[in-house]
Structures are given as structure tokens and as C-alpha cells.
Amino acid sequence: MPAAPRRVNLGNRLNPSASPLTSRPFSDPFCFILNPIASLGLGEKTGVVTTGEFLSHVQWLAARLPDSHQVINICDNRYLFMVAFCAAILREQVNLLPPNKKAGTLKSLLAEYPAAYVLHDGLCSEDARLDSGSVDVVQAEIKSEAWPSFDLSKVLLSADRPLSRVPEIQMERPAAISFTSGSTGDSRPNVKSWRVIVDSSANNARHMLAGHDHETLFQLATVPPQHMWGLETSVMLPLFSSICVADTRPLFPLDIKTALEQLPSPAMLVTTPVHLRALCAVEMSLSPLSLILCATSPLTQALAQQAEEKFATELREIYGCSEIGSMAWRRTASDAPWRLFHGISVAVSKGNKGNGDKEDNEGEVMAATEYLPQPILLQDRWEMLDDHHFHLQGRHSDMLDIAGKRGSLLAINKVLLSYPGLVDGIIFLPVRQQHSQQTKQPKVSRLAGLVELQPGFSIEQLKTFLHEHLDDAFMPRPLLAVDRLPREENGKLSQQRVQALYQQALQSKL
Amino acid sequence: MAKQTPSEAKMAVLLVEALNLEDVEAAEIDPEAPLFGDGLGLDSIDALEIALAISQEYGLQLKAEDESTRKAFSTLRSLSEFVASRAPQS
């Protein structure tokens, strides 16, 4: 594969109010198809799709999308997601990116954006491979035409009409809205204008891909394109850097191994500690990689070292938040401190000890970048070592991070409390630390729930309700019925008494 | 509930241990009940964990891309039968 020079100078400086949809040359390898996509009109063909072909597909689809201002883009195949993402932007439609594809989540998103439609690629998503129940509900809603939708798997994308130039996008136009649980407990929209996408991608490339400027990297990602981490790395980076991204999202180690063997080199992997742990635990030889990028939940130094050794490569762990995206990195196998990306400025509070009864705010961080309208209060506390290096000091207690899914305990409890058959209940993180026998790495911690139900309602019914509204990672497990929650007179539930009751309820169940 | 065969009982213990299902007794898992969705309520993180445990215990690597793996993950019975038919030793 010929190496193309990386183009990091982004944004059309002569016309700063607009910039091109991609900065890649037309002949560049843009996406690598591992799974034959019938709708691509390529039949059984796999392999490289060039930027030129991609742009033709985008233009073709843009002309056929329904009229609307918003589209809920839940395409699972990464190539089809990218075509849909860019076609929507070209049609001045905002991509709404839900935190999961649950029927309840999509239903509330449609209630909030009544003009939106669901853009999907056949609803056989990879999460759905193993959990067909939740997809059946979504499918039923779409089939009954209760939800307006567009099925990309039913059309034949055509690249018959090549573009002569790359379309320009207005910088201030909103391109996407990603939804995450904010600390206030409500699903919070993060609006990404085209400017944010262009500028943050340039900054991400500068740090994530440093040292790989003169080659095209073939990227495999184990994360979905809808989530910020997957969006930044597997959708936004390829638009502006020399990356050819694979269309699939493998789950099991053998799937990842097979996919990597089919990709040309040099290859890179975008992943999470959960996938990495499984990959490192199995005894199979894996092709060497040029780079691993890992994010979403804390990575241990031991696992980082194991991964570097197994793939004979460098692993960069990335730190970010949903508002700004990626903002710091470190080589976890050898460095402890995080290195702040250039272009991001922070102010860290020195604390207000002894100042009334306010919670001490030492270590709280306000972060700002050129492309965000206002500074953001981060959910973590930092200890600055110098202007560009810091240690993480922990997260606000409400915020959860389970297997890379971020959520607010308050928001999850709000869902529980909205159940009609509930008298009282709480979802919490039990005190336990489990290590896997296989990998000696800490296991994913799960939430637990204690509930008091009205007569006539069962735990099973409550589980079905929660399943419709909560991400799988946040389902309380176990969910136990109790006679009464140990509330104090002021209505508060102490952490200690909840944990004690939980142990008791567990004993009596077994 | 259908009765567990000895190999299903062994697989049930592996599931409970691999997933830390604190409120589930291995012997109580219905071999015909769905593992994911409304049954035991497992998700893709669990699927990874199960795949890992199966590779350690039975020397079998699973592929999510295969239709047969998808079917195998539907119940304790199908998972146990799948592993018995594929594993080098069991």
C-alpha cells in the first residue's frame, strides 16, 4: 500500500467559516471491508474502499435520506455508520448518538426529538448477537411503523457518480449530539459542531498518532462508532488522518485475531481494558501491531505491559471526558503521569479547606479548549505535577464507570424510582473486590439493588422494566427484594446500613 | 425446570464462578432458560468473560462471528452441547 503523507493542517484557513468533509486524497485507502456488505453493491468483495468511493456513497445516500433535521444513527457496521454520519451532515441533519440501542432509550429520544427518524443497518447489531430480546422490541416498533426509520441494509449504495471536489461543511453547524449521563442525573446532550469535529480530530491525531505520520495505519476497533471513544478514533480520525479503518467490531479474542490477520500492516488497535484483558488472557499468537490506543476505564500497568509485549508495540492510554473528548495520554506500561494534550488548558482548584460547610473542592478541574464555547468542570479530580503533567485523584462519587460505560448512579436510581410497582429501593455499588482466577486482573464490578415492591409486582417484572431503560452494564445484579430499606428519620440511607442489609439479603437468598 | 445433565451442571458452575453471580445457585439454572436478555440477564461483557473461562477450562476459542456461537449462547443446554461437540477434550 503506498504511504500517503498525513495532512494535519486542518480547516480551510482561507475560508474559516466552512471546511471540507474530509482532507484525505481521493485515492487514499479509507475503509477496509472485512464483512461483505450486501448494501454496498460490492457483493462478496472485501478490502479497500477509497476516499473517492466513500464520498460517492455519501453523496448518493444524502440525496435519498428522508427530510428531517435529526437522525438517530444506530448503524452497527462502521463503514455504513460513517456513510450515514457524513450523508446526514451533508443534508444538514444532526446525528443523534444514543448511549445504547435499547428500546426505552430510543423511545425517549424520539419523544424529545419528535421529527427524528431511526437510521439503521438491519438491526443485527453485535450486542444483539447475544441479546436478541432487546432488539426484537426495537424491530417490532420499526416494523409496526410506530417509529419512522430508514434501513441502510435494504438499499444498494452506488459509487457510479464520482465527485469532482470534496463538499464543504459550515463550521458552526451542529454535526452530532452525543448523549451521556450527567451528574445531575439526566441524560445530557453534548453538541458537536463541525468545528469541534475538525479541530479536535486534528489535535487527537497530533497526540494519538505521533510518530506514525508517514504511513497509512490499518485500524481495527472493538468499540461501537456511536460512543465518543469510538467516534473520535474510528470515525473522526479517518476523515482527517491517514487511517484505513476496518468495518467490523470483533468481540471475542479469536474474532479479533482473525480480523487482524486479514488486515494489511501496519495495523493499529483501538480498544478498552475489558477487551484487552480477554485478549491477553488467551494463549494464542497474535500479529504484531504498530500501535494500541486504549480508553474508557482505568487500565492497570500490568495489563498495559502484557499487551505491549504480546503485540510487540506501544500502548497509549487516552483520558477524556464527553464534553471535550480526548484530552491527555500516557504510555501506561512505563509512565505514571498523564500528559495533557496541547491546546487544552486547565485550572485546578487548590481547595477551600475550613471554608464553611462546603465540600472541599481541592483538585477540581475546569478545562477549556479553543473550540468549546465555555470551560467544563470535569468529573475527576487531578493533582498537577507541572503545567502539562498530572495524576488522577479519583472521581466524584456519583459517577460510575463499568466496563467503559460511564453513568450516573443518580440517573440509574431515577429510573428505578420511576417503576410504578416500587415502594422503595436503591441501586448501589457493593463493597467487594473480585479478581478473575483466569487473569488475576480485577473483574468488572457490577451494581446491586435492594427493593421493596408493592403487592402484585415481581422482581422479574422490575427486571424487564429496567432492562428496557438501562444499559446492560448498569443492570443491578443481584436485584433483591427486602421488607424495608433501613432509612434514617431524615429519609437518608447510609452506605453502611445498605451494605449490611445487602449482605443479609444475599445470605438469606442462598 | 428441566433437569441438568452432569456436563450442564459443570458448565453451570463455570458460569456462576466466571460471572460472580452472587444470588444464583449453579444447580438452580434452568438448562432451557435464556442466558441473555430476560433470563439470567447477561450481556456482552459477560459473554467475553464466559468465552475466557471456556477457553481456559475446555481449550476452546469461541468466535462471535459464527452463527453457531450465537445459537450456543442461547441457553445453558445449548452452550454445554456446543462445547462438548467442539472442545478438544472435555
Coordinates of C-alpha atoms in Angstrom, one line a residue:
Chain A
M1 CA 0.0 0.0 0.0
P2 CA 1.6 3.4 -0.9
A3 CA 2.1 5.6 2.0
A4 CA 0.3 8.9 1.8
P5 CA 1.6 12.0 3.6
R6 CA -0.5 12.8 6.6
R7 CA -2.4 16.1 6.3
V8 CA -2.6 17.6 9.8
N9 CA -3.2 21.1 8.7
L10 CA -7.0 21.1 9.0
G11 CA -9.7 23.6 8.4
N12 CA -9.7 25.8 5.3
R13 CA -7.9 28.8 6.7
L14 CA -8.8 30.9 3.6
N15 CA -12.5 30.4 4.3
P16 CA -12.7 29.7 8.1
S17 CA -16.5 29.6 8.1
A18 CA -16.5 26.2 6.3
S19 CA -14.2 23.3 5.8
P20 CA -14.2 20.1 3.7
L21 CA -15.9 16.9 4.8
T22 CA -12.6 15.1 4.6
S23 CA -9.0 16.1 4.0
R24 CA -8.0 12.7 2.5
P25 CA -6.9 12.4 -1.1
F26 CA -9.5 10.6 -3.3
S27 CA -7.2 7.6 -4.0
D28 CA -6.4 7.1 -0.3
P29 CA -7.5 3.8 1.3
F30 CA -10.3 4.9 3.6
C31 CA -12.1 1.8 4.9
F32 CA -11.2 -1.9 4.8
I33 CA -14.3 -4.1 4.4
L34 CA -13.9 -7.4 6.3
N35 CA -17.5 -8.4 6.2
P36 CA -19.0 -8.3 2.8
I37 CA -21.8 -5.7 2.9
A38 CA -24.6 -6.5 0.5
S39 CA -25.9 -3.0 0.5
L40 CA -22.5 -1.6 -0.7
G41 CA -23.2 -3.1 -4.1
L42 CA -19.8 -4.7 -3.8
G43 CA -21.3 -8.2 -3.5
E44 CA -18.7 -10.5 -1.9
K45 CA -15.9 -8.1 -2.5
T46 CA -13.9 -7.3 0.6
G47 CA -10.9 -5.0 1.0
V48 CA -10.2 -1.3 0.5
V49 CA -12.8 1.4 -0.2
T50 CA -11.1 4.6 -1.3
T51 CA -11.9 8.1 -0.1
G52 CA -13.3 8.8 -3.6
E53 CA -15.7 5.8 -3.4
F54 CA -16.7 6.7 0.1
L55 CA -17.6 10.3 -0.9
S56 CA -19.7 9.0 -3.8
H57 CA -21.6 6.7 -1.4
V58 CA -22.1 9.7 1.0
Q59 CA -23.4 11.8 -1.9
W60 CA -25.7 9.0 -3.1
L61 CA -27.2 8.4 0.3
A62 CA -27.5 12.1 1.1
A63 CA -29.8 12.5 -1.9
R64 CA -32.1 9.7 -0.6
L65 CA -32.4 10.3 3.2
P66 CA -35.8 11.3 4.4
D67 CA -36.4 15.0 5.1
S68 CA -35.7 15.8 8.8
H69 CA -33.5 17.9 11.0
Q70 CA -32.3 15.0 13.2
V71 CA -31.4 11.4 12.6
I72 CA -30.8 8.7 15.3
N73 CA -27.9 6.9 13.7
I74 CA -27.6 3.4 15.1
C75 CA -25.8 1.7 12.2
D76 CA -23.7 -1.0 13.5
N77 CA -21.3 -1.7 10.6
R78 CA -18.7 1.0 10.9
Y79 CA -18.5 1.8 7.2
L80 CA -22.2 2.2 6.9
F81 CA -22.2 4.3 10.1
M82 CA -19.6 6.6 8.5
V83 CA -21.5 6.9 5.2
A84 CA -24.7 7.6 7.2
F85 CA -22.9 10.1 9.5
C86 CA -21.5 12.1 6.7
A87 CA -24.6 11.9 4.5
A88 CA -26.6 13.3 7.3
I89 CA -24.2 16.2 7.8
L90 CA -24.3 16.9 4.1
R91 CA -28.1 17.0 4.3
E92 CA -27.8 19.4 7.3
Q93 CA -29.3 16.7 9.6
V94 CA -27.8 16.3 13.1
N95 CA -26.6 12.8 14.0
L96 CA -28.2 11.8 17.4
L97 CA -25.9 9.2 19.0
P98 CA -27.7 7.4 21.9
P99 CA -25.7 5.8 24.7
N100 CA -27.2 2.4 23.8
K101 CA -29.7 0.8 21.4
K102 CA -32.3 -0.1 24.0
A103 CA -36.0 0.3 23.0
G104 CA -36.6 2.5 26.1
T105 CA -33.6 4.8 25.2
L106 CA -34.7 5.2 21.6
K107 CA -38.3 5.8 22.6
S108 CA -37.3 8.7 25.0
L109 CA -35.0 10.1 22.3
L110 CA -37.9 10.1 19.8
A111 CA -40.1 11.8 22.4
E112 CA -37.5 14.5 22.8
Y113 CA -36.9 14.9 19.1
P114 CA -40.2 14.0 17.5
A115 CA -39.1 14.9 14.0
A116 CA -36.2 12.5 14.1
Y117 CA -36.1 9.1 12.4
V118 CA -34.1 5.9 13.1
L119 CA -31.3 5.2 10.6
H120 CA -30.1 1.5 11.0
D121 CA -28.4 -1.2 9.0
G122 CA -30.7 -4.1 9.6
L123 CA -30.6 -4.2 13.5
C124 CA -28.4 -7.3 13.8
S125 CA -26.0 -5.3 15.9
E126 CA -23.1 -7.1 17.5
D127 CA -24.5 -6.6 21.0
A128 CA -27.7 -8.0 19.7
R129 CA -25.9 -11.2 18.6
L130 CA -26.2 -12.4 22.1
D131 CA -29.2 -10.5 23.4
S132 CA -31.9 -10.8 20.7
G133 CA -34.6 -9.9 23.2
S134 CA -33.9 -6.2 23.3
V135 CA -33.5 -5.9 19.5
D136 CA -36.8 -7.7 18.9
V137 CA -38.6 -4.9 20.8
V138 CA -36.9 -2.2 18.6
Q139 CA -37.6 -4.3 15.5
A140 CA -41.2 -4.6 16.4
E141 CA -41.6 -0.8 16.8
I142 CA -39.9 -0.2 13.5
K143 CA -41.9 -2.9 11.6
S144 CA -45.2 -1.6 13.0
E145 CA -44.1 1.8 11.6
A146 CA -44.6 3.2 15.1
W147 CA -41.1 4.7 14.6
P148 CA -40.1 6.4 11.4
S149 CA -37.0 4.7 10.1
F150 CA -34.6 4.1 7.2
D151 CA -32.9 0.7 6.6
L152 CA -29.5 1.0 5.0
S153 CA -29.3 -2.7 4.6
K154 CA -32.1 -2.5 2.1
V155 CA -30.5 -0.1 -0.3
L156 CA -27.7 -0.5 -2.8
L157 CA -25.1 2.2 -2.3
S158 CA -23.8 3.4 -5.6
A159 CA -20.4 4.9 -6.4
D160 CA -21.2 5.5 -10.0
R161 CA -21.1 9.2 -9.8
P162 CA -17.7 10.3 -8.7
L163 CA -17.3 13.8 -7.0
S164 CA -15.1 16.4 -8.6
R165 CA -14.4 18.1 -5.3
V166 CA -15.0 17.5 -1.6
P167 CA -18.1 19.2 -0.2
E168 CA -17.6 22.0 2.3
I169 CA -19.4 22.0 5.7
Q170 CA -20.3 25.1 7.7
M171 CA -18.1 25.2 10.7
E172 CA -20.7 26.3 13.2
R173 CA -23.4 23.7 12.1
P174 CA -24.1 21.0 14.7
A175 CA -22.9 17.7 13.2
A176 CA -23.7 15.3 16.1
I177 CA -25.2 15.2 19.6
S178 CA -23.8 12.5 21.9
F179 CA -25.8 11.6 25.0
T180 CA -24.2 10.8 28.3
S181 CA -25.5 10.6 31.8
G182 CA -24.6 13.9 33.5
S183 CA -24.0 14.3 37.2
T184 CA -27.4 16.0 37.5
G185 CA -29.0 12.6 36.7
D186 CA -30.5 13.5 33.4
S187 CA -29.2 12.3 30.0
R188 CA -27.1 15.2 28.9
P189 CA -26.7 16.2 25.3
N190 CA -23.2 17.1 24.1
V191 CA -23.5 19.1 20.9
K192 CA -20.5 18.6 18.5
S193 CA -20.4 21.3 15.8
W194 CA -18.4 20.6 12.6
R195 CA -15.7 22.9 14.1
V196 CA -15.4 20.7 17.1
I197 CA -15.1 17.6 14.9
V198 CA -12.5 19.1 12.7
D199 CA -10.4 20.8 15.3
S200 CA -10.5 18.1 17.9
S201 CA -9.6 15.4 15.3
A202 CA -6.5 17.4 14.3
N203 CA -5.5 17.7 17.9
N204 CA -6.2 14.0 18.6
A205 CA -4.1 12.9 15.5
R206 CA -1.2 15.0 16.7
H207 CA -1.1 13.1 20.0
M208 CA -2.6 9.7 19.4
L209 CA -0.7 9.1 16.1
A210 CA 2.5 10.9 17.0
G211 CA 5.4 9.0 15.3
H212 CA 3.2 7.4 12.7
D213 CA 2.9 10.5 10.4
H214 CA 4.3 8.9 7.3
E215 CA 2.3 5.7 6.9
T216 CA -1.3 4.6 6.5
L217 CA -2.3 2.7 9.5
F218 CA -5.0 0.0 9.2
Q219 CA -7.2 0.3 12.2
L220 CA -9.3 -2.3 13.9
A221 CA -11.7 -1.0 16.7
T222 CA -13.6 -3.1 19.2
V223 CA -15.8 -0.2 20.3
P224 CA -19.0 1.0 18.7
P225 CA -18.9 4.1 16.4
Q226 CA -21.7 5.8 18.4
H227 CA -19.8 6.3 21.6
M228 CA -17.4 9.2 22.0
W229 CA -14.2 7.0 22.1
G230 CA -15.2 5.0 19.0
L231 CA -16.5 8.2 17.3
E232 CA -13.2 10.1 17.9
T233 CA -10.9 7.2 16.9
S234 CA -12.7 5.1 14.3
V235 CA -14.9 7.8 12.6
M236 CA -13.3 11.2 13.1
L237 CA -9.6 10.3 12.8
P238 CA -10.0 8.5 9.4
L239 CA -11.7 11.6 8.0
F240 CA -8.6 13.7 8.5
S241 CA -5.6 11.4 9.1
S242 CA -4.0 8.5 7.1
I243 CA -6.1 5.8 8.7
C244 CA -7.9 3.0 6.9
V245 CA -10.5 1.6 9.3
A246 CA -12.0 -1.8 9.3
D247 CA -15.8 -2.0 9.1
T248 CA -16.3 -4.7 11.8
R249 CA -16.3 -4.7 15.6
P250 CA -15.0 -8.0 16.8
L251 CA -15.8 -9.2 20.4
F252 CA -14.0 -12.4 21.3
P253 CA -10.2 -12.8 21.2
L254 CA -10.4 -15.2 18.2
D255 CA -12.6 -12.7 16.3
I256 CA -10.0 -10.0 16.9
K257 CA -7.1 -12.3 15.9
T258 CA -8.9 -13.3 12.7
A259 CA -9.7 -9.7 11.8
L260 CA -6.1 -8.6 12.5
E261 CA -4.8 -11.4 10.3
Q262 CA -7.0 -10.1 7.4
L263 CA -5.9 -6.5 7.7
P264 CA -2.8 -5.3 5.9
S265 CA 0.0 -3.9 8.0
P266 CA 1.0 -1.6 9.7
A267 CA -2.1 -2.2 11.9
M268 CA -3.4 -0.4 15.0
L269 CA -6.0 -1.5 17.5
V270 CA -8.5 0.8 19.3
T271 CA -9.9 -0.9 22.3
T272 CA -10.8 -0.9 26.0
P273 CA -9.3 -2.5 29.1
V274 CA -12.2 -5.1 29.1
H275 CA -11.4 -6.4 25.6
L276 CA -7.6 -6.1 26.2
R277 CA -7.9 -8.2 29.4
A278 CA -9.6 -11.0 27.4
L279 CA -7.1 -10.8 24.6
C280 CA -4.1 -11.0 26.9
A281 CA -5.5 -13.9 28.8
V282 CA -5.7 -16.3 25.9
E283 CA -2.8 -18.3 24.7
M284 CA -2.7 -17.6 21.0
S285 CA -0.2 -15.9 18.9
L286 CA -1.3 -12.5 17.6
S287 CA 0.1 -10.5 14.7
P288 CA 2.3 -7.6 15.8
L289 CA 0.7 -4.1 15.8
S290 CA 2.1 -0.7 15.2
L291 CA 0.0 1.0 17.9
I292 CA -2.7 0.3 20.5
L293 CA -5.0 3.0 21.8
C294 CA -7.0 2.2 24.9
A295 CA -9.5 4.2 26.9
T296 CA -12.9 4.3 28.7
S297 CA -11.9 2.7 32.0
P298 CA -8.8 2.5 34.1
L299 CA -6.0 0.3 32.8
T300 CA -3.6 -1.4 35.1
Q301 CA 0.1 -1.0 34.4
A302 CA 0.5 -4.8 34.5
L303 CA -2.1 -5.3 31.7
A304 CA -0.6 -2.5 29.7
Q305 CA 2.8 -4.2 29.9
Q306 CA 1.3 -7.6 29.0
A307 CA -0.4 -6.0 25.9
E308 CA 2.8 -4.2 24.8
E309 CA 4.7 -7.5 25.0
K310 CA 2.0 -9.6 23.3
F311 CA 1.7 -7.2 20.3
A312 CA 5.3 -6.0 20.3
T313 CA 4.1 -2.4 20.3
E314 CA 3.4 0.8 22.1
L315 CA 0.1 1.2 24.0
R316 CA -1.2 4.7 24.6
E317 CA -3.9 5.1 27.1
I318 CA -6.1 8.1 26.5
Y319 CA -8.0 10.2 29.0
G320 CA -11.0 12.2 28.1
C321 CA -14.5 13.5 29.0
S322 CA -17.7 13.5 27.0
E323 CA -17.7 17.3 26.5
I324 CA -14.2 17.8 25.3
G325 CA -13.3 14.3 24.1
S326 CA -9.8 13.0 24.4
M327 CA -7.5 15.4 26.4
A328 CA -4.5 13.5 27.8
W329 CA -2.4 10.4 27.2
R330 CA 0.3 8.3 28.8
R331 CA 2.3 5.2 28.0
T332 CA 0.8 3.3 30.8
A333 CA 3.4 0.4 30.7
S334 CA 6.1 2.8 31.7
D335 CA 4.7 6.2 32.8
A336 CA 2.5 7.1 35.7
P337 CA 1.7 10.7 35.0
W338 CA -0.8 11.8 32.3
R339 CA 0.4 14.2 29.7
L340 CA -2.1 16.9 28.8
F341 CA -2.8 17.5 25.1
H342 CA -1.6 20.8 23.7
G343 CA -4.5 23.1 23.0
I344 CA -6.3 22.2 26.2
S345 CA -6.0 24.5 29.2
V346 CA -6.9 23.6 32.7
A347 CA -7.4 25.3 36.1
V348 CA -7.1 23.1 39.1
S349 CA -8.6 24.2 42.4
K350 CA -6.3 24.4 45.4
G351 CA -9.2 23.7 47.8
N352 CA -11.2 25.7 50.3
K353 CA -10.5 23.8 53.5
G354 CA -12.1 25.3 56.5
N355 CA -14.4 27.5 54.4
G356 CA -17.8 26.9 55.9
D357 CA -19.5 23.6 55.4
K358 CA -18.9 23.4 51.6
E359 CA -17.4 20.2 50.3
D360 CA -13.7 20.7 49.8
N361 CA -13.0 21.2 46.2
E362 CA -9.3 20.6 46.1
G363 CA -8.3 19.0 42.8
E364 CA -11.4 20.0 40.9
V365 CA -10.6 20.8 37.3
M366 CA -12.0 23.3 34.9
A367 CA -10.9 22.5 31.4
A368 CA -11.2 24.7 28.2
T369 CA -10.2 24.5 24.6
E370 CA -10.4 26.9 21.7
Y371 CA -13.3 25.1 20.1
L372 CA -15.7 24.8 23.1
P373 CA -17.8 27.9 23.9
Q374 CA -17.2 27.6 27.7
P375 CA -15.0 25.8 30.2
I376 CA -16.2 22.4 31.6
L377 CA -16.0 21.1 35.1
L378 CA -14.5 17.6 34.9
Q379 CA -15.8 14.6 36.8
D380 CA -12.4 13.7 38.1
R381 CA -10.0 15.5 40.5
W382 CA -6.4 16.0 39.4
E383 CA -3.1 16.6 41.1
M384 CA -1.0 18.8 38.7
L385 CA 2.8 17.9 38.7
D386 CA 3.7 20.8 36.3
D387 CA 1.8 22.7 33.6
H388 CA 1.4 19.6 31.4
H389 CA 1.5 16.5 33.6
F390 CA -0.9 15.3 36.2
H391 CA -2.1 12.4 38.3
L392 CA -5.8 11.4 38.6
Q393 CA -7.1 11.6 42.2
G394 CA -10.5 9.9 41.8
R395 CA -13.9 10.6 40.5
H396 CA -16.9 12.3 42.1
S397 CA -18.7 9.6 44.0
D398 CA -21.9 9.7 41.9
M399 CA -20.1 8.8 38.7
L400 CA -19.8 5.2 37.7
D401 CA -17.5 3.6 35.2
I402 CA -18.4 0.0 34.5
A403 CA -16.6 -1.7 31.7
G404 CA -16.1 1.6 29.9
K405 CA -19.7 2.7 30.2
R406 CA -20.0 6.0 32.1
G407 CA -23.1 6.6 34.1
S408 CA -24.5 8.5 37.0
L409 CA -25.8 6.5 40.0
L410 CA -28.3 9.2 40.5
A411 CA -29.7 8.8 37.0
I412 CA -29.8 5.0 37.4
N413 CA -31.7 5.4 40.6
K414 CA -34.1 7.8 39.0
V415 CA -35.0 5.0 36.5
L416 CA -35.6 2.6 39.4
L417 CA -37.8 5.1 41.3
S418 CA -39.9 5.6 38.2
Y419 CA -41.1 2.0 38.3
P420 CA -44.9 2.0 39.2
G421 CA -44.7 -1.0 41.4
L422 CA -41.9 0.2 43.6
V423 CA -42.4 1.2 47.3
D424 CA -38.8 2.0 47.9
G425 CA -35.4 0.9 46.5
I426 CA -31.8 1.7 45.9
I427 CA -29.2 0.7 43.3
F428 CA -25.6 0.9 44.6
L429 CA -22.1 -0.4 44.1
P430 CA -21.5 -3.2 46.7
V431 CA -18.2 -3.2 48.5
R432 CA -16.3 -6.1 47.0
Q433 CA -13.1 -6.6 45.1
Q434 CA -13.0 -9.7 42.9
H435 CA -10.1 -10.9 40.8
S436 CA -10.6 -13.2 38.0
Q437 CA -9.0 -16.6 38.5
Q438 CA -8.0 -16.7 34.9
T439 CA -6.4 -13.4 34.5
K440 CA -5.5 -12.2 38.0
Q441 CA -7.0 -8.8 36.9
P442 CA -9.8 -7.1 38.8
K443 CA -13.2 -8.2 37.4
V444 CA -15.8 -5.7 36.2
S445 CA -17.7 -4.6 39.2
R446 CA -21.5 -4.8 39.0
L447 CA -24.2 -2.8 40.7
A448 CA -26.6 -4.4 43.1
G449 CA -30.2 -3.4 44.0
L450 CA -32.4 -3.7 47.1
V451 CA -36.1 -3.1 46.5
E452 CA -39.4 -3.1 48.3
L453 CA -42.2 -3.9 45.9
Q454 CA -45.9 -3.3 46.1
P455 CA -48.0 -6.5 46.3
G456 CA -48.7 -7.9 42.8
F457 CA -45.4 -6.8 41.4
S458 CA -42.4 -9.2 41.0
I459 CA -38.7 -8.8 40.8
E460 CA -38.9 -10.4 37.3
Q461 CA -41.3 -7.6 36.1
L462 CA -39.0 -5.0 37.6
K463 CA -36.0 -6.5 35.8
T464 CA -37.9 -6.4 32.5
F465 CA -38.7 -2.7 33.1
L466 CA -35.0 -1.9 34.0
H467 CA -33.8 -3.8 31.0
E468 CA -35.7 -1.5 28.7
H469 CA -34.2 1.6 30.2
L470 CA -30.8 0.8 31.5
D471 CA -27.6 0.0 29.7
D472 CA -26.8 -3.7 30.3
A473 CA -23.6 -2.7 32.1
F474 CA -25.7 -0.9 34.7
M475 CA -28.3 -3.6 35.4
P476 CA -28.3 -4.3 39.1
R477 CA -27.1 -7.8 39.7
P478 CA -28.3 -9.2 42.1
L479 CA -31.6 -7.4 42.5
L480 CA -33.0 -8.5 45.8
A481 CA -36.4 -7.9 47.4
V482 CA -36.3 -6.7 51.0
D483 CA -39.1 -5.9 53.5
R484 CA -37.9 -2.4 54.2
L485 CA -34.9 -0.2 53.5
P486 CA -33.1 1.0 56.6
R487 CA -33.8 4.7 56.1
E488 CA -33.0 7.1 58.9
E489 CA -35.5 9.5 60.3
N490 CA -34.4 12.2 57.8
G491 CA -35.0 9.8 55.0
K492 CA -31.3 9.2 54.3
L493 CA -29.8 5.8 53.6
S494 CA -26.4 5.3 55.0
Q495 CA -23.9 3.5 52.8
Q496 CA -23.0 1.3 55.8
R497 CA -26.6 0.2 56.5
V498 CA -27.3 -0.5 52.8
Q499 CA -24.2 -2.7 52.6
A500 CA -25.1 -4.6 55.8
L501 CA -28.7 -5.2 54.6
Y502 CA -27.3 -6.4 51.2
Q503 CA -25.1 -9.0 52.8
Q504 CA -28.0 -10.2 54.9
A505 CA -30.4 -10.4 52.0
L506 CA -27.8 -12.3 50.0
Q507 CA -27.3 -14.8 52.8
S508 CA -31.0 -15.4 53.2
K509 CA -31.4 -15.9 49.4
L510 CA -28.7 -18.6 49.1
Chain B
M1 CA -37.4 -26.5 35.4
A2 CA -35.7 -29.2 33.3
K3 CA -33.1 -31.3 34.9
Q4 CA -29.4 -30.5 34.4
T5 CA -27.2 -33.2 32.9
P6 CA -23.7 -33.7 34.5
S7 CA -22.0 -31.7 31.8
E8 CA -24.6 -28.9 32.1
A9 CA -24.0 -28.9 35.9
K10 CA -20.3 -28.4 35.3
M11 CA -21.0 -25.6 32.8
A12 CA -23.4 -24.0 35.3
V13 CA -20.7 -23.9 38.0
L14 CA -18.3 -22.4 35.5
L15 CA -20.9 -19.6 34.6
V16 CA -21.6 -18.8 38.3
E17 CA -17.9 -18.6 39.1
A18 CA -16.8 -16.7 36.0
L19 CA -19.5 -14.1 36.4
N20 CA -19.7 -13.9 40.2
L21 CA -23.5 -14.5 40.1
E22 CA -23.8 -14.0 43.8
D23 CA -27.5 -14.6 44.0
V24 CA -27.6 -17.7 41.7
E25 CA -27.0 -21.3 42.7
A26 CA -25.4 -23.2 39.8
A27 CA -27.9 -26.1 40.4
E28 CA -30.8 -23.7 40.0
I29 CA -30.0 -22.5 36.5
D30 CA -32.7 -23.9 34.2
P31 CA -30.8 -25.5 31.3
E32 CA -33.6 -24.4 28.9
A33 CA -33.9 -20.7 30.1
P34 CA -32.3 -17.9 28.0
L35 CA -28.9 -16.8 29.3
F36 CA -29.2 -13.3 27.9
G37 CA -32.0 -10.7 27.9
D38 CA -34.7 -11.6 30.4
G39 CA -33.2 -14.9 31.5
L40 CA -30.1 -14.6 33.6
G41 CA -29.8 -11.1 32.2
L42 CA -26.2 -11.5 30.9
D43 CA -24.6 -9.0 28.4
S44 CA -21.7 -8.8 26.1
I45 CA -19.2 -8.2 28.9
D46 CA -20.4 -11.5 30.4
A47 CA -20.1 -13.1 27.0
L48 CA -16.4 -12.1 26.9
E49 CA -15.9 -13.5 30.5
I50 CA -17.7 -16.8 29.6
A51 CA -15.6 -17.1 26.4
L52 CA -12.5 -16.6 28.5
A53 CA -13.5 -19.2 31.1
I54 CA -14.4 -21.7 28.4
S55 CA -11.0 -21.2 26.7
Q56 CA -9.2 -21.9 30.0
E57 CA -11.4 -24.8 31.0
Y58 CA -12.0 -26.6 27.7
G59 CA -9.3 -25.2 25.4
L60 CA -11.9 -23.9 23.0
Q61 CA -11.8 -20.5 21.4
L62 CA -15.2 -19.0 20.5
K63 CA -16.0 -16.9 17.6
A64 CA -18.9 -14.4 17.9
E65 CA -19.0 -14.1 14.1
D66 CA -20.2 -17.7 13.8
E67 CA -23.9 -18.3 13.7
S68 CA -23.4 -21.5 15.7
T69 CA -21.8 -19.5 18.6
R70 CA -24.7 -17.1 18.7
K71 CA -27.1 -20.1 18.9
A72 CA -24.8 -21.7 21.5
F73 CA -25.2 -18.7 23.8
S74 CA -28.9 -19.0 24.0
T75 CA -29.2 -21.5 26.9
L76 CA -27.1 -23.4 29.4
R77 CA -28.1 -26.6 27.4
S78 CA -27.1 -25.2 24.0
L79 CA -23.8 -23.8 25.4
S80 CA -22.9 -27.1 27.1
E81 CA -23.8 -29.1 23.9
F82 CA -21.8 -26.7 21.7
V83 CA -18.7 -27.0 23.9
A84 CA -19.0 -30.8 24.1
S85 CA -19.1 -31.1 20.3
R86 CA -16.2 -28.7 19.7
A87 CA -13.8 -29.0 22.6
P88 CA -10.6 -30.9 22.1
Q89 CA -11.2 -32.5 25.5
S90 CA -14.0 -32.2 28.0

